[in-house]
Structures are given as C-alpha cells and as structure tokens.
C-alpha cells in the first residue's frame, strides 16, 4: 500500500508502471530458468544467454503494450490492433527463444500470441478490476497464482491445437519429417514452451492488475507540516483536477471511500470537518457530482424527460431500443466511481453526527443534498430495472413509526425484467441499486431519531429534501421514498 510523497501526482502511475516492469522481469526470469533446467539443459552458455535476452525482450514488448491498453474504464480502445500485432510478435520471439530458431516454432508462437491477444480483448481483461477487499501486495498476488496456472494450461492447449490446425494449410516444404522419437520430443518441447509463454502472460496480467489497483494513500505523512495544515489537499486535487477516465481519478475515489468508511485514518476524516466547512463542501461535491450525472443521464438514455412525468418514463422502458440500452450501458461504465461516491458520502454523512464538531455538514445543507441525490439516483436506477415508480396520494395510512407510508409497486415490474437479469447492464443496475439502498439506510440509521422528529412535526421535507429540483423525479416522490426508508420498508 503506497502513500503520498512530495512527487507530482502523475508520478504515481509512472512509478507503478516501472515497478510492474521490474517485477515482471523477475517473473520472466524464473519461468525461463525453470524451462531451461527441465527441458533444454543441453544448451551452451552463449545460446542460453542469447535466448534469455530475446525472451526478456519479447515479454517486455508484451508488458508495455498491456500497460498502454489497460484502463479502469471499460471503453473500447483504438490501440487494440497494436496489442494483437505486439502479442503475435512477442509469441513468435518467445517460442524461438525457448525452442530454437525454426520456422514451425516461430509460426506456432505467432499464432499463440495472436490467440491470447484475441482472447484477452474478447473477455475484456484489459479493464482494471479493483478488488473488493484490499490486501497487501504479496497476498493479493499469491491468491491469483493457482487460477493463472489453470488458465495457462487451458489456453496453451487450445492455442496448441489452433496453431497445429493452421500448420495444415502451410506449404509442404514448411513442415518437417522427423522420426517417431524425435517427433514426440519436439511436440513435448513445443507444448512446454507454449505453456511457459501462456503462464508468463497470465502472471504478467495478474501482476499488472494487482500493482495498478492497490490502494494509494493521497495524504502527507502523519505528523508532517502538511498533515497538520491541510492533509486533504492532495486527495481533493486528484479528485477535482484529473481526467475522468484516468487511473489516478479511480485511485483517489477508492482512497476517499476507505477514509470515510474505516476508522484507521480517523485523522484524515476529521480533517474533512474543519471549521470553515470548505473542505466538506468540496468532498460532498466530488461525491454527489457523479451520482447527479448518473440520475440525469439515465433519464436521457431512456429518452425520458427530467420533468414530473414519472409515469411515462416507466412506460418508455417497455419499448426501449438497442440504442437506449447502448446509452445506458455506456453510462454504467463508471459503475465503480458511482459506488465509491455513494458509499463515501453516506459514511461521511453518518459519521458527521458524532464527529462534526462545528456542524458544517448540517449548516451547509449538505445532508439534505446527499439524501436527495441518493434517493433520486436510486429511483433512476430502479426505473432502468423496470420497476414501476409512481406518486401515491398524500392521504396514505401512517406507518409503524408515525410516518406516511408509500407504495412503489415493488412487485410490479416490467414483464421482461426477468429476461434482463442475465444482461451485464442490468446486473450492474441491480448491484448499483443495492449500494444506493445500503447507503441511504446508513444515513437513516444514524439520524433515525432526528428524522422521526422532523416527520412528526411535518418538517421532514424541509430538513432532509433539497429545495432545488432533483435530478430525477419530484420532491414529493423523494419524500415518499424517504418515508419508506424511515419505516425500513424500502426494497
């Protein structure tokens, strides 16, 4: 786990790239030595040195291309053709390095590299997957070794058959005729080389994922002058000034979420509640911004209107086209930023009840803005899921805690909603809805007594619903949904 230093923010990603290339060279060396000792121990020292150098060069080419293609945001990259070419060249050079200069061997390596790159792109493995639980670097890497070995075995077998089929279509003079013992020895060596290449690529991919998704602490060292004066500035600068699709932005949101949720960095969370309230407003803005964008753009993606026509929005979902789904799918590409934002601002709001000594969260009106944005985002996501959302009459019966109950038709869903559960878009929508509900319940549980008092006095809307127009639905719709949360009936 890394921490902030005096270096520029751009150096964070560069340092991780350099570290990745160094550790990758160690992995390549170990795999090459294991192959040389067990398979081709009869080579001379000069031949071993030359093949070792060429093998490292091939893996370096693959690692660099992997770093340029990878991104935390699942969006198609135009650089993919470059990855296909580089992986094919890397595979050919690696195969020749392991088995010696031979046309058949070079072609098989070329086909294996092309096969791996195509599989890599098809499975969207270029997207950086942040782990749910942050572990130390060694344990995170160790946990992925068994799956990397198993996948390398499967892929090497499939690639070996793929390259063997391609050899059938080559000219006859490109093939070789060997005696039966040499024939089997050559195929054993060829498959061992293929497995070594795929294992190296799999471990390289896993190492790249681990090194680039481990948490980075955007804070000066505890006890330093910067930590005493303004410890939140490095984190806020990374959140506000970096590009939306950059790795640094994702690392900053991850760090913010962990600071707000956990008590390990209590001193950093306490700095958010400084006396002027400016830091808290900036934190709330970087968290609520993505959620407001989610709610408003979901309406546009469904070809709805941000007006009060909540009935028509649900009806339009039933006749949505592939173009609408494409818009919503592209919007949900920032799923992790949305979840980190919701979890961070909900935890920070809940902790403000006991940790906000100056009352900046309440005085700035952030509490009402947070609740309104979270509920509006939840309603927008539930609409995407096909849930019927409508405003109920104001004369409903009182709930168990004296709050007005509201029904949102939890059992009335789009008739095609069941078929959509296998769609990745709707899988993210269901997960996003769970995160938003949990975040709202986190705040409601912390302020339950205050909210009930406001509800009995008829001030719940004034105290906990923002005065402006919400990004989705109406203030009355948000108020009814909040009543459901107060009665712990929202689902």
CSV table of C-alpha atoms in Angstrom, one decimal:
chain,number,residue,atom,x,y,z
A,1,UNK,CA,0.0,0.0,0.0
A,2,UNK,CA,1.6,3.2,-1.2
A,3,UNK,CA,1.3,6.7,0.4
A,4,UNK,CA,1.6,10.3,-0.8
A,5,UNK,CA,5.0,11.8,-1.2
A,6,UNK,CA,6.3,15.2,-2.5
A,7,UNK,CA,6.3,13.8,-6.0
A,8,UNK,CA,3.8,15.1,-8.6
A,9,UNK,CA,0.5,13.1,-9.0
A,10,UNK,CA,1.5,11.9,-12.5
A,11,UNK,CA,4.4,10.1,-10.9
A,12,UNK,CA,2.0,7.8,-9.1
A,13,UNK,CA,1.1,6.0,-12.3
A,14,UNK,CA,4.6,6.2,-13.7
A,15,UNK,CA,6.1,4.6,-10.6
A,16,UNK,CA,3.6,1.8,-10.7
A,17,UNK,CA,4.5,1.1,-14.4
A,18,UNK,CA,8.2,1.0,-13.6
A,19,UNK,CA,7.6,-1.3,-10.6
A,20,UNK,CA,5.4,-3.5,-12.8
A,21,UNK,CA,8.1,-3.9,-15.4
A,22,UNK,CA,10.7,-4.7,-12.8
A,23,UNK,CA,8.6,-7.4,-11.1
A,24,UNK,CA,7.6,-8.7,-14.5
A,25,UNK,CA,11.3,-9.2,-15.4
A,26,UNK,CA,11.8,-11.3,-12.3
A,27,UNK,CA,8.8,-13.5,-13.2
A,28,UNK,CA,10.1,-14.0,-16.7
A,29,UNK,CA,13.5,-14.9,-15.4
A,30,UNK,CA,12.1,-17.5,-13.1
A,31,UNK,CA,9.9,-19.1,-15.8
A,32,UNK,CA,12.7,-19.1,-18.3
A,33,UNK,CA,15.2,-20.7,-15.9
A,34,UNK,CA,12.6,-23.4,-14.9
A,35,UNK,CA,12.0,-24.2,-18.6
A,36,UNK,CA,15.7,-24.3,-19.4
A,37,UNK,CA,16.7,-26.5,-16.5
A,38,UNK,CA,13.8,-29.0,-17.1
A,39,UNK,CA,13.6,-29.1,-20.9
A,40,UNK,CA,16.7,-27.8,-22.7
A,41,UNK,CA,19.6,-28.2,-20.2
A,42,UNK,CA,22.0,-29.2,-23.0
A,43,UNK,CA,22.3,-25.7,-24.5
A,44,UNK,CA,25.6,-23.9,-24.3
A,45,UNK,CA,26.1,-20.8,-22.1
A,46,UNK,CA,26.2,-18.5,-25.1
A,47,UNK,CA,23.0,-19.9,-26.6
A,48,UNK,CA,21.3,-19.7,-23.2
A,49,UNK,CA,22.3,-16.0,-22.7
A,50,UNK,CA,21.1,-15.1,-26.2
A,51,UNK,CA,17.8,-16.8,-25.8
A,52,UNK,CA,17.4,-15.4,-22.3
A,53,UNK,CA,17.9,-11.9,-23.7
A,54,UNK,CA,15.4,-12.4,-26.6
A,55,UNK,CA,12.9,-13.9,-24.2
A,56,UNK,CA,13.1,-10.9,-21.9
A,57,UNK,CA,12.7,-8.6,-24.9
A,58,UNK,CA,9.6,-10.4,-26.1
A,59,UNK,CA,8.0,-10.2,-22.6
A,60,UNK,CA,8.9,-6.6,-22.3
A,61,UNK,CA,7.1,-5.8,-25.5
A,62,UNK,CA,4.0,-7.6,-24.3
A,63,UNK,CA,4.1,-5.9,-20.9
A,64,UNK,CA,4.5,-2.4,-22.4
A,65,UNK,CA,1.6,-3.0,-24.8
A,66,UNK,CA,-0.5,-4.3,-21.9
A,67,UNK,CA,0.1,-1.2,-19.9
A,68,UNK,CA,-0.9,1.1,-22.8
A,69,UNK,CA,-4.1,-0.8,-23.5
A,70,UNK,CA,-5.4,-1.3,-19.9
A,71,UNK,CA,-7.8,1.2,-18.4
A,72,UNK,CA,-10.1,1.4,-15.4
A,73,UNK,CA,-13.0,2.4,-17.6
A,74,UNK,CA,-14.5,-0.3,-19.9
A,75,UNK,CA,-14.4,1.6,-23.1
A,76,UNK,CA,-13.2,0.2,-26.5
A,77,UNK,CA,-9.6,1.3,-27.2
A,78,UNK,CA,-8.4,2.1,-30.7
A,79,UNK,CA,-5.0,0.7,-29.7
A,80,UNK,CA,-6.3,-2.9,-29.7
A,81,UNK,CA,-4.9,-3.7,-33.2
A,82,UNK,CA,-1.4,-2.8,-31.8
A,83,UNK,CA,-1.9,-5.3,-29.0
A,84,UNK,CA,-2.7,-8.0,-31.5
A,85,UNK,CA,0.4,-7.3,-33.5
A,86,UNK,CA,2.7,-7.0,-30.5
A,87,UNK,CA,1.4,-10.1,-28.8
A,88,UNK,CA,1.9,-12.1,-32.1
A,89,UNK,CA,5.5,-10.9,-32.4
A,90,UNK,CA,6.1,-11.5,-28.7
A,91,UNK,CA,4.8,-15.0,-29.0
A,92,UNK,CA,6.9,-15.8,-32.0
A,93,UNK,CA,10.1,-14.4,-30.4
A,94,UNK,CA,9.4,-16.2,-27.1
A,95,UNK,CA,8.8,-19.5,-28.9
A,96,UNK,CA,12.1,-19.2,-30.9
A,97,UNK,CA,13.9,-18.2,-27.7
A,98,UNK,CA,12.7,-21.3,-25.9
A,99,UNK,CA,12.9,-23.9,-28.6
A,100,UNK,CA,15.5,-22.5,-31.0
A,101,UNK,CA,15.3,-21.0,-34.5
A,102,UNK,CA,12.7,-22.9,-36.5
A,103,UNK,CA,10.0,-21.8,-39.0
A,104,UNK,CA,7.3,-24.1,-37.5
A,105,UNK,CA,8.2,-23.0,-33.9
A,106,UNK,CA,8.1,-19.3,-34.9
A,107,UNK,CA,4.7,-19.7,-36.6
A,108,UNK,CA,3.2,-21.5,-33.6
A,109,UNK,CA,4.4,-18.8,-31.3
A,110,UNK,CA,3.0,-16.2,-33.6
A,111,UNK,CA,-0.4,-18.0,-33.7
A,112,UNK,CA,-0.3,-18.4,-29.9
A,113,UNK,CA,0.3,-14.7,-29.3
A,114,UNK,CA,-2.5,-13.8,-31.7
A,115,UNK,CA,-4.8,-16.3,-30.0
A,116,UNK,CA,-4.0,-14.9,-26.5
A,117,UNK,CA,-4.5,-11.3,-27.6
A,118,UNK,CA,-7.8,-12.1,-29.2
A,119,UNK,CA,-9.0,-13.9,-26.1
A,120,UNK,CA,-7.7,-11.0,-23.9
A,121,UNK,CA,-9.7,-8.4,-25.8
A,122,UNK,CA,-12.8,-10.6,-26.2
A,123,UNK,CA,-13.0,-11.2,-22.4
A,124,UNK,CA,-12.4,-7.5,-21.7
A,125,UNK,CA,-9.5,-8.4,-19.5
A,126,UNK,CA,-7.9,-5.1,-20.3
A,127,UNK,CA,-10.3,-3.4,-17.8
A,128,UNK,CA,-8.6,-2.9,-14.4
A,129,UNK,CA,-10.7,-4.8,-11.8
A,130,UNK,CA,-10.4,-3.3,-8.3
A,131,UNK,CA,-10.7,-5.9,-5.6
A,132,UNK,CA,-13.5,-5.7,-3.1
A,133,UNK,CA,-11.0,-6.3,-0.2
A,134,UNK,CA,-7.7,-4.5,-0.3
A,135,UNK,CA,-4.9,-6.9,0.8
A,136,UNK,CA,-1.1,-6.5,1.0
A,137,UNK,CA,0.6,-6.8,-2.4
A,138,UNK,CA,2.2,-10.2,-1.7
A,139,UNK,CA,-1.0,-11.9,-0.6
A,140,UNK,CA,-3.0,-10.3,-3.5
A,141,UNK,CA,-0.6,-11.7,-6.0
A,142,UNK,CA,-0.3,-15.1,-4.3
A,143,UNK,CA,-4.1,-15.6,-4.4
A,144,UNK,CA,-4.2,-15.3,-8.2
A,145,UNK,CA,-1.3,-17.8,-8.9
A,146,UNK,CA,-3.5,-21.0,-8.9
A,147,UNK,CA,-6.1,-19.5,-11.3
A,148,UNK,CA,-3.3,-18.2,-13.5
A,149,UNK,CA,-1.7,-21.6,-13.8
A,150,UNK,CA,-5.1,-23.3,-14.5
A,151,UNK,CA,-5.9,-20.8,-17.2
A,152,UNK,CA,-2.5,-21.1,-18.7
A,153,UNK,CA,-2.9,-24.8,-19.1
A,154,UNK,CA,-6.3,-24.4,-20.8
A,155,UNK,CA,-5.2,-21.6,-23.1
A,156,UNK,CA,-1.9,-23.3,-24.0
A,157,UNK,CA,-3.8,-26.5,-25.0
A,158,UNK,CA,-6.3,-24.5,-27.1
A,159,UNK,CA,-3.6,-22.4,-28.7
A,160,UNK,CA,-1.5,-25.5,-29.5
A,161,UNK,CA,-4.4,-27.1,-31.3
A,162,UNK,CA,-5.2,-23.7,-33.0
A,163,UNK,CA,-1.6,-23.4,-34.3
A,164,UNK,CA,-1.5,-27.0,-35.3
A,165,UNK,CA,-4.6,-26.6,-37.5
A,166,UNK,CA,-3.1,-23.5,-39.1
A,167,UNK,CA,0.1,-25.5,-40.0
A,168,UNK,CA,-2.1,-27.8,-42.1
A,169,UNK,CA,-2.7,-25.0,-44.6
A,170,UNK,CA,1.0,-24.1,-44.9
A,171,UNK,CA,3.1,-25.3,-47.9
A,172,UNK,CA,4.5,-28.8,-47.6
A,173,UNK,CA,8.1,-27.6,-47.6
A,174,UNK,CA,7.4,-25.5,-44.4
A,175,UNK,CA,6.9,-28.7,-42.5
A,176,UNK,CA,9.5,-31.2,-41.3
A,177,UNK,CA,9.6,-35.0,-41.3
A,178,UNK,CA,11.0,-36.5,-38.1
A,179,UNK,CA,11.5,-40.0,-36.7
A,180,UNK,CA,8.9,-41.1,-34.2
A,181,UNK,CA,11.0,-40.4,-31.0
A,182,UNK,CA,12.1,-37.0,-32.2
A,183,UNK,CA,8.6,-36.3,-33.3
A,184,UNK,CA,7.2,-36.8,-29.8
A,185,UNK,CA,10.2,-35.0,-28.2
A,186,UNK,CA,9.6,-32.0,-30.4
A,187,UNK,CA,5.9,-31.8,-29.6
A,188,UNK,CA,6.6,-32.2,-25.8
A,189,UNK,CA,9.1,-29.3,-26.0
A,190,UNK,CA,6.8,-27.2,-28.1
A,191,UNK,CA,3.9,-27.7,-25.7
A,192,UNK,CA,6.1,-27.0,-22.7
A,193,UNK,CA,7.3,-23.8,-24.4
A,194,UNK,CA,3.6,-22.8,-25.2
A,195,UNK,CA,2.6,-23.4,-21.6
A,196,UNK,CA,5.6,-21.3,-20.4
A,197,UNK,CA,4.6,-18.4,-22.6
A,198,UNK,CA,1.0,-18.5,-21.5
A,199,UNK,CA,2.0,-18.8,-17.9
A,200,UNK,CA,4.2,-15.8,-18.2
A,201,UNK,CA,1.5,-13.8,-19.9
A,202,UNK,CA,-1.1,-14.8,-17.3
A,203,UNK,CA,1.1,-13.9,-14.4
A,204,UNK,CA,2.1,-10.7,-16.1
A,205,UNK,CA,-1.6,-9.8,-16.5
A,206,UNK,CA,-2.3,-10.7,-12.9
A,207,UNK,CA,0.7,-8.7,-11.6
A,208,UNK,CA,-0.4,-5.8,-13.7
A,209,UNK,CA,-3.9,-5.9,-12.1
A,210,UNK,CA,-2.6,-6.2,-8.6
A,211,UNK,CA,0.0,-3.4,-8.8
A,212,UNK,CA,-2.3,-0.9,-10.5
A,213,UNK,CA,-5.4,-1.5,-8.3
A,214,UNK,CA,-3.8,-1.5,-4.9
A,215,UNK,CA,-4.8,1.5,-2.8
A,216,UNK,CA,-2.8,4.6,-2.9
A,217,UNK,CA,-2.9,7.0,0.1
A,218,UNK,CA,-3.3,10.6,-1.0
A,219,UNK,CA,-2.1,12.2,2.2
A,220,UNK,CA,1.2,13.6,3.5
A,221,UNK,CA,3.0,11.6,6.2
A,222,UNK,CA,1.3,11.8,9.6
A,223,UNK,CA,3.0,14.3,11.8
A,224,UNK,CA,4.4,16.4,9.0
A,225,UNK,CA,3.7,20.1,8.5
A,226,UNK,CA,1.5,19.4,5.5
A,227,UNK,CA,-0.5,16.9,7.6
A,228,UNK,CA,-1.1,19.5,10.3
A,229,UNK,CA,-2.2,22.3,8.0
A,230,UNK,CA,-4.1,20.8,5.0
A,231,UNK,CA,-4.0,17.0,4.8
A,232,UNK,CA,-6.9,16.8,2.4
A,233,UNK,CA,-5.5,18.9,-0.4
A,234,UNK,CA,-3.6,16.0,-2.3
A,235,UNK,CA,-6.8,13.9,-2.3
A,236,UNK,CA,-9.1,16.7,-3.4
A,237,UNK,CA,-6.6,17.8,-6.1
A,238,UNK,CA,-6.6,14.3,-7.6
A,239,UNK,CA,-10.4,14.2,-7.5
A,240,UNK,CA,-11.0,17.6,-9.0
A,241,UNK,CA,-8.2,18.1,-11.5
A,242,UNK,CA,-7.5,14.7,-13.1
A,243,UNK,CA,-9.3,13.4,-16.2
A,244,UNK,CA,-12.4,11.3,-15.6
A,245,UNK,CA,-11.0,8.1,-17.2
A,246,UNK,CA,-7.6,8.3,-15.6
A,247,UNK,CA,-6.3,5.7,-13.2
A,248,UNK,CA,-5.4,8.4,-10.7
A,249,UNK,CA,-9.0,9.5,-10.5
A,250,UNK,CA,-10.1,6.0,-9.7
A,251,UNK,CA,-7.4,5.6,-7.1
A,252,UNK,CA,-8.5,8.9,-5.5
A,253,UNK,CA,-12.1,7.7,-5.2
A,254,UNK,CA,-11.0,4.4,-3.7
A,255,UNK,CA,-8.9,6.2,-1.1
A,256,UNK,CA,-11.8,8.6,-0.3
A,257,UNK,CA,-14.2,5.7,0.2
A,258,UNK,CA,-11.9,3.9,2.5
A,259,UNK,CA,-11.1,7.0,4.6
A,260,UNK,CA,-14.8,7.7,5.0
A,261,UNK,CA,-15.8,4.1,5.8
A,262,UNK,CA,-12.9,3.0,8.0
A,263,UNK,CA,-11.6,4.3,11.3
A,264,UNK,CA,-7.9,3.5,10.5
A,265,UNK,CA,-7.4,7.0,9.0
A,266,UNK,CA,-9.6,8.8,11.5
A,267,UNK,CA,-7.4,11.9,11.5
A,268,UNK,CA,-7.9,12.3,7.8
A,269,UNK,CA,-11.7,12.0,8.1
A,270,UNK,CA,-11.6,14.5,10.9
A,271,UNK,CA,-9.9,17.0,8.6
A,272,UNK,CA,-12.9,17.0,6.4
A,273,UNK,CA,-14.9,18.7,9.1
A,274,UNK,CA,-12.6,21.7,9.5
A,275,UNK,CA,-14.1,24.9,10.8
A,276,UNK,CA,-14.6,26.8,7.6
A,277,UNK,CA,-16.6,24.0,6.0
A,278,UNK,CA,-15.0,24.5,2.6
A,279,UNK,CA,-13.3,21.1,2.7
A,280,UNK,CA,-16.5,19.3,3.5
A,281,UNK,CA,-18.3,21.1,0.6
A,282,UNK,CA,-15.6,20.0,-1.8
A,283,UNK,CA,-15.8,16.4,-0.7
A,284,UNK,CA,-19.6,16.5,-1.0
A,285,UNK,CA,-19.3,18.0,-4.5
A,286,UNK,CA,-16.9,15.3,-5.9
A,287,UNK,CA,-19.2,12.6,-4.4
A,288,UNK,CA,-22.5,14.0,-5.5
A,289,UNK,CA,-21.4,15.1,-8.9
A,290,UNK,CA,-21.1,11.5,-10.4
A,291,UNK,CA,-24.4,10.5,-8.8
A,292,UNK,CA,-26.3,13.5,-10.2
A,293,UNK,CA,-24.8,12.7,-13.6
A,294,UNK,CA,-26.0,9.1,-13.3
A,295,UNK,CA,-29.6,10.1,-12.5
A,296,UNK,CA,-29.9,12.9,-15.1
A,297,UNK,CA,-28.2,10.9,-17.9
A,298,UNK,CA,-30.3,7.8,-17.2
A,299,UNK,CA,-33.3,9.8,-18.0
A,300,UNK,CA,-31.8,10.9,-21.3
A,301,UNK,CA,-30.7,7.3,-22.0
A,302,UNK,CA,-34.3,6.1,-21.6
A,303,UNK,CA,-35.5,9.0,-23.8
A,304,UNK,CA,-37.4,10.3,-20.9
A,305,UNK,CA,-37.7,13.8,-19.5
A,306,UNK,CA,-36.4,15.1,-16.2
A,307,UNK,CA,-39.9,16.7,-15.7
A,308,UNK,CA,-42.6,15.3,-13.4
A,309,UNK,CA,-43.7,12.6,-15.9
A,310,UNK,CA,-42.6,9.6,-13.9
A,311,UNK,CA,-45.4,7.5,-15.3
A,312,UNK,CA,-44.3,7.9,-18.9
A,313,UNK,CA,-40.7,7.1,-18.0
A,314,UNK,CA,-41.5,3.7,-16.8
A,315,UNK,CA,-43.7,3.0,-19.8
A,316,UNK,CA,-41.0,4.1,-22.2
A,317,UNK,CA,-38.7,1.4,-20.7
A,318,UNK,CA,-41.0,-1.3,-22.1
A,319,UNK,CA,-40.4,-0.1,-25.6
A,320,UNK,CA,-36.7,0.8,-25.2
A,321,UNK,CA,-34.4,0.0,-28.2
A,322,UNK,CA,-30.9,-1.2,-28.5
A,323,UNK,CA,-29.8,2.4,-28.9
A,324,UNK,CA,-31.3,3.2,-25.5
A,325,UNK,CA,-29.5,0.2,-23.9
A,326,UNK,CA,-26.3,1.3,-25.5
A,327,UNK,CA,-26.5,4.8,-24.0
A,328,UNK,CA,-27.3,3.3,-20.5
A,329,UNK,CA,-24.6,0.7,-20.8
A,330,UNK,CA,-22.0,3.4,-21.6
A,331,UNK,CA,-23.2,5.4,-18.6
A,332,UNK,CA,-22.9,2.4,-16.3
A,333,UNK,CA,-19.2,2.0,-17.3
A,334,UNK,CA,-18.4,4.3,-14.3
A,335,UNK,CA,-20.1,1.8,-12.0
A,336,UNK,CA,-17.2,1.7,-9.6
A,337,UNK,CA,-17.0,5.5,-9.3
A,338,UNK,CA,-20.7,5.6,-8.6
A,339,UNK,CA,-20.5,3.0,-5.8
A,340,UNK,CA,-17.4,4.6,-4.2
A,341,UNK,CA,-19.1,8.0,-4.3
A,342,UNK,CA,-22.3,6.7,-2.7
A,343,UNK,CA,-20.5,4.7,0.0
A,344,UNK,CA,-18.1,7.6,0.8
A,345,UNK,CA,-20.7,10.4,1.1
A,346,UNK,CA,-23.1,8.1,3.0
A,347,UNK,CA,-20.5,7.1,5.5
A,348,UNK,CA,-19.2,10.6,5.9
A,349,UNK,CA,-22.7,11.9,6.5
A,350,UNK,CA,-23.4,9.2,9.1
A,351,UNK,CA,-20.1,9.9,10.9
A,352,UNK,CA,-20.8,13.6,10.9
A,353,UNK,CA,-23.5,13.1,13.5
A,354,UNK,CA,-20.8,12.5,16.2
A,355,UNK,CA,-17.6,13.8,14.6
A,356,UNK,CA,-18.7,17.1,13.1
A,357,UNK,CA,-17.8,19.4,16.0
A,358,UNK,CA,-18.6,22.6,14.0
A,359,UNK,CA,-21.8,21.4,12.4
A,360,UNK,CA,-20.6,22.1,8.9
A,361,UNK,CA,-22.5,19.3,7.3
A,362,UNK,CA,-25.8,20.5,8.6
A,363,UNK,CA,-25.2,24.2,8.3
A,364,UNK,CA,-24.0,23.9,4.6
A,365,UNK,CA,-27.2,22.0,3.7
A,366,UNK,CA,-25.2,19.0,2.5
A,367,UNK,CA,-27.3,16.5,4.5
A,368,UNK,CA,-30.4,17.3,2.5
A,369,UNK,CA,-28.5,17.4,-0.7
A,370,UNK,CA,-27.0,13.9,0.0
A,371,UNK,CA,-30.3,12.3,0.8
A,372,UNK,CA,-32.0,13.9,-2.2
A,373,UNK,CA,-29.3,12.8,-4.6
A,374,UNK,CA,-29.0,9.3,-3.3
A,375,UNK,CA,-32.8,8.8,-3.5
A,376,UNK,CA,-33.1,10.4,-6.9
A,377,UNK,CA,-30.3,8.1,-8.2
A,378,UNK,CA,-32.0,5.1,-6.7
A,379,UNK,CA,-35.3,5.9,-8.4
A,380,UNK,CA,-33.5,6.4,-11.7
A,381,UNK,CA,-31.7,3.0,-11.4
A,382,UNK,CA,-34.9,1.3,-10.4
A,383,UNK,CA,-36.6,2.7,-13.5
A,384,UNK,CA,-33.8,1.2,-15.5
A,385,UNK,CA,-34.5,-2.1,-13.8
A,386,UNK,CA,-38.2,-1.9,-14.9
A,387,UNK,CA,-39.6,-1.1,-11.6
A,388,UNK,CA,-43.0,0.8,-11.6
A,389,UNK,CA,-42.5,4.2,-9.9
A,390,UNK,CA,-45.4,6.5,-9.3
A,391,UNK,CA,-46.5,9.2,-6.9
A,392,UNK,CA,-49.1,7.9,-4.4
A,393,UNK,CA,-51.9,10.0,-2.8
A,394,UNK,CA,-50.9,12.0,0.2
A,395,UNK,CA,-53.6,10.5,2.4
A,396,UNK,CA,-51.9,7.2,2.9
A,397,UNK,CA,-52.1,5.5,6.3
A,398,UNK,CA,-49.4,6.3,8.9
A,399,UNK,CA,-46.6,3.8,9.2
A,400,UNK,CA,-45.3,1.9,12.2
A,401,UNK,CA,-43.2,4.9,13.4
A,402,UNK,CA,-45.8,7.6,12.6
A,403,UNK,CA,-44.5,8.3,9.1
A,404,UNK,CA,-46.6,8.3,5.9
A,405,UNK,CA,-46.3,5.0,4.1
A,406,UNK,CA,-45.9,5.0,0.3
A,407,UNK,CA,-46.1,2.1,-2.1
A,408,UNK,CA,-43.9,2.0,-5.1
A,409,UNK,CA,-45.2,-1.2,-6.7
A,410,UNK,CA,-42.3,-3.4,-5.6
A,411,UNK,CA,-43.9,-6.4,-7.2
A,412,UNK,CA,-45.0,-4.7,-10.4
A,413,UNK,CA,-42.1,-4.9,-12.8
A,414,UNK,CA,-41.5,-4.8,-16.4
A,415,UNK,CA,-42.7,-8.1,-17.9
A,416,UNK,CA,-39.3,-8.5,-19.5
A,417,UNK,CA,-37.4,-7.7,-16.3
A,418,UNK,CA,-36.7,-11.4,-15.6
A,419,UNK,CA,-35.1,-11.9,-19.0
A,420,UNK,CA,-32.8,-8.9,-18.4
A,421,UNK,CA,-31.1,-10.3,-15.3
A,422,UNK,CA,-28.5,-12.0,-17.4
A,423,UNK,CA,-27.7,-8.8,-19.2
A,424,UNK,CA,-24.5,-7.2,-17.9
A,425,UNK,CA,-26.1,-3.8,-17.9
A,426,UNK,CA,-28.9,-4.9,-15.7
A,427,UNK,CA,-26.6,-6.9,-13.4
A,428,UNK,CA,-24.8,-3.6,-12.8
A,429,UNK,CA,-28.1,-1.8,-12.3
A,430,UNK,CA,-29.2,-4.3,-9.6
A,431,UNK,CA,-25.8,-4.0,-7.9
A,432,UNK,CA,-26.0,-0.2,-8.0
A,433,UNK,CA,-29.5,-0.2,-6.5
A,434,UNK,CA,-28.2,-2.4,-3.6
A,435,UNK,CA,-25.3,0.0,-3.0
A,436,UNK,CA,-27.7,3.1,-3.0
A,437,UNK,CA,-30.2,1.4,-0.7
A,438,UNK,CA,-27.4,0.5,1.7
A,439,UNK,CA,-26.0,4.0,1.6
A,440,UNK,CA,-29.4,5.6,2.3
A,441,UNK,CA,-30.1,3.2,5.2
A,442,UNK,CA,-26.6,4.0,6.6
A,443,UNK,CA,-27.7,7.7,6.9
A,444,UNK,CA,-31.2,6.9,8.0
A,445,UNK,CA,-29.9,4.6,10.8
A,446,UNK,CA,-27.6,7.3,12.1
A,447,UNK,CA,-30.2,10.1,12.0
A,448,UNK,CA,-33.3,8.0,12.6
A,449,UNK,CA,-34.3,9.8,15.8
A,450,UNK,CA,-33.9,13.2,14.2
A,451,UNK,CA,-35.8,12.2,11.0
A,452,UNK,CA,-38.7,10.8,13.0
A,453,UNK,CA,-38.9,14.0,15.0
A,454,UNK,CA,-39.0,16.0,11.8
A,455,UNK,CA,-41.6,13.8,10.3
A,456,UNK,CA,-43.9,14.1,13.3
A,457,UNK,CA,-43.5,17.9,13.1
A,458,UNK,CA,-44.2,17.9,9.4
A,459,UNK,CA,-40.7,19.2,8.7
A,460,UNK,CA,-39.1,16.2,7.0
A,461,UNK,CA,-39.3,17.6,3.5
A,462,UNK,CA,-37.8,21.0,4.7
A,463,UNK,CA,-35.0,19.4,6.7
A,464,UNK,CA,-34.0,16.4,4.6
A,465,UNK,CA,-35.0,17.1,1.0
A,466,UNK,CA,-33.1,19.7,-1.0
A,467,UNK,CA,-35.0,22.7,-2.1
A,468,UNK,CA,-34.0,22.6,-5.8
A,469,UNK,CA,-35.3,20.3,-8.5
A,470,UNK,CA,-33.9,16.8,-8.1
A,471,UNK,CA,-32.0,15.2,-11.0
A,472,UNK,CA,-34.8,12.6,-11.2
A,473,UNK,CA,-38.5,12.7,-10.2
A,474,UNK,CA,-40.0,15.3,-7.9
A,475,UNK,CA,-39.5,16.4,-4.3
A,476,UNK,CA,-42.8,14.7,-3.4
A,477,UNK,CA,-41.6,11.4,-4.9
A,478,UNK,CA,-38.3,11.7,-3.0
A,479,UNK,CA,-40.2,12.4,0.2
A,480,UNK,CA,-42.4,9.4,-0.1
A,481,UNK,CA,-39.4,7.2,-0.8
A,482,UNK,CA,-37.7,8.6,2.3
A,483,UNK,CA,-40.8,7.7,4.4
A,484,UNK,CA,-40.3,4.1,3.2
A,485,UNK,CA,-36.7,4.1,4.4
A,486,UNK,CA,-37.8,5.5,7.8
A,487,UNK,CA,-40.2,2.6,8.1
A,488,UNK,CA,-37.4,0.2,6.9
A,489,UNK,CA,-39.7,-0.9,4.1
A,490,UNK,CA,-37.7,0.2,1.1
A,491,UNK,CA,-36.6,-2.7,-1.1
